[in-house]
Amino acid sequence: MTADRTPLARAELAGLLTDAAQSVSAVLTTEYPTSPSRSYLHPVLGALSAGPQVVCELNNRLERFVIDEPLTATPAGLFTLASYASALGWLTESLAELTASVDQICTRVGIPTEPPDPAFAAPTPTEPDSKFDFAFSALELAAIRTAAEAAGLTPGDYVEVLSQSLLAASRITDACMEISNGLLEDASYVLGEATDHVWIGDGPDSLPTLVRSLLARMEAAE
């Protein structure tokens, strides 16, 4: 016979969501060494390198709690599971979008998706770009030209791919911040406000923050 397992306490459920929020936030603070020939990818490489590891970590933790602990034994547990699963799915989707953006940048500059060994990477000659917009200070312009030369790109092309990289970084930042904040809100709700009838009530207020956010995004996309 299998002994009955005690449902997780509210504090443990809230801790699961809080730990997940901290892991998601860590994606944004990860630094990744970037060679001068790939400096235009610097804004995204940290998240690109840390993201898959965080997804794997969160997935393994979720499986452990579902299998080894009665996470779904109470309404608060179900609420926690819905929040956690929504966060995991949202982060996975956001990282897929980030990867697609990086692929586009790599295609734009004519390099493989997987950066080559720096020891064998040689930049192509930089060519003048008459269409480059010189709306920069002299100091900024000099820095752009130096970076573009190291990357084997014209200044105009360099600014273009760097802008794409910064846009992709902004998107993953917004996603991670919304996911992390949603997890923290749900953790606070589970710990201090959730009732045993949280899943019985009518209306959207009975759903986790991240579930409501995802539903709102789906409605906006229609």
GROMACS .gro file of N, CA, C and O in nm, residues 108 124-130 132 144-145 147-149 151-161:
model
  100
  108ARG      N    1   2.117   3.748  -4.168
  108ARG     CA    2   2.138   3.882  -4.225
  108ARG      C    3   2.286   3.913  -4.245
  108ARG      O    4   2.325   3.973  -4.345
  124THR      N    5   3.508   3.958  -4.246
  124THR     CA    6   3.521   3.998  -4.384
  124THR      C    7   3.555   4.145  -4.392
  124THR      O    8   3.526   4.222  -4.300
  125PRO      N    9   3.613   4.191  -4.500
  125PRO     CA   10   3.652   4.332  -4.511
  125PRO      C   11   3.531   4.425  -4.499
  125PRO      O   12   3.423   4.395  -4.549
  126THR      N   13   3.554   4.534  -4.433
  126THR     CA   14   3.448   4.633  -4.419
  126THR      C   15   3.446   4.723  -4.541
  126THR      O   16   3.550   4.770  -4.587
  127GLU      N   17   3.324   4.747  -4.591
  127GLU     CA   18   3.310   4.833  -4.708
  127GLU      C   19   3.238   4.961  -4.668
  127GLU      O   20   3.157   4.962  -4.576
  128PRO      N   21   3.266   5.072  -4.736
  128PRO     CA   22   3.196   5.196  -4.703
  128PRO      C   23   3.047   5.185  -4.731
  128PRO      O   24   3.005   5.112  -4.818
  129ASP      N   25   2.968   5.257  -4.656
  129ASP     CA   26   2.823   5.254  -4.672
  129ASP      C   27   2.773   5.397  -4.685
  129ASP      O   28   2.762   5.469  -4.586
  130SER      N   29   2.740   5.437  -4.807
  130SER     CA   30   2.700   5.575  -4.832
  130SER      C   31   2.561   5.605  -4.776
  130SER      O   32   2.524   5.720  -4.759
  132PHE      N   33   2.458   5.514  -4.477
  132PHE     CA   34   2.463   5.515  -4.331
  132PHE      C   35   2.419   5.651  -4.280
  132PHE      O   36   2.462   5.755  -4.327
  144ILE      N   37   3.100   5.316  -3.335
  144ILE     CA   38   3.025   5.233  -3.429
  144ILE      C   39   3.117   5.183  -3.540
  144ILE      O   40   3.113   5.066  -3.578
  145ARG      N   41   3.198   5.273  -3.593
  145ARG     CA   42   3.288   5.233  -3.702
  145ARG      C   43   3.388   5.128  -3.654
  145ARG      O   44   3.419   5.032  -3.726
  147ALA      N   45   3.346   4.912  -3.402
  147ALA     CA   46   3.274   4.787  -3.381
  147ALA      C   47   3.236   4.722  -3.513
  147ALA      O   48   3.245   4.599  -3.529
  148ALA      N   49   3.195   4.804  -3.609
  148ALA     CA   50   3.157   4.750  -3.741
  148ALA      C   51   3.276   4.688  -3.811
  148ALA      O   52   3.266   4.581  -3.872
  149GLU      N   53   3.390   4.751  -3.800
  149GLU     CA   54   3.510   4.698  -3.863
  149GLU      C   55   3.549   4.564  -3.801
  149GLU      O   56   3.585   4.469  -3.872
  151ALA      N   57   3.352   4.356  -3.671
  151ALA     CA   58   3.251   4.257  -3.708
  151ALA      C   59   3.250   4.228  -3.858
  151ALA      O   60   3.175   4.141  -3.902
  152GLY      N   61   3.330   4.300  -3.933
  152GLY     CA   62   3.333   4.280  -4.078
  152GLY      C   63   3.209   4.330  -4.147
  152GLY      O   64   3.164   4.273  -4.247
  153LEU      N   65   3.149   4.437  -4.094
  153LEU     CA   66   3.026   4.493  -4.149
  153LEU      C   67   3.044   4.641  -4.179
  153LEU      O   68   3.134   4.707  -4.125
  154THR      N   69   2.960   4.692  -4.269
  154THR     CA   70   2.956   4.837  -4.287
  154THR      C   71   2.891   4.899  -4.165
  154THR      O   72   2.813   4.832  -4.095
  155PRO      N   73   2.917   5.025  -4.135
  155PRO     CA   74   2.851   5.089  -4.021
  155PRO      C   75   2.699   5.082  -4.027
  155PRO      O   76   2.633   5.057  -3.927
  156GLY      N   77   2.643   5.100  -4.147
  156GLY     CA   78   2.498   5.092  -4.161
  156GLY      C   79   2.443   4.955  -4.130
  156GLY      O   80   2.342   4.941  -4.060
  157ASP      N   81   2.509   4.852  -4.181
  157ASP     CA   82   2.466   4.715  -4.153
  157ASP      C   83   2.481   4.683  -4.005
  157ASP      O   84   2.397   4.613  -3.947
  158TYR      N   85   2.588   4.732  -3.946
  158TYR     CA   86   2.611   4.705  -3.804
  158TYR      C   87   2.499   4.765  -3.718
  158TYR      O   88   2.445   4.699  -3.629
  159VAL      N   89   2.465   4.890  -3.747
  159VAL     CA   90   2.358   4.955  -3.672
  159VAL      C   91   2.226   4.880  -3.691
  159VAL      O   92   2.148   4.863  -3.597
  160GLU      N   93   2.202   4.830  -3.812
  160GLU     CA   94   2.078   4.758  -3.840
  160GLU      C   95   2.068   4.630  -3.757
  160GLU      O   96   1.965   4.605  -3.691
  161VAL      N   97   2.173   4.547  -3.758
  161VAL     CA   98   2.164   4.421  -3.684
  161VAL      C   99   2.171   4.444  -3.534
  161VAL      O  100   2.109   4.368  -3.456
   0.00000   0.00000   0.00000
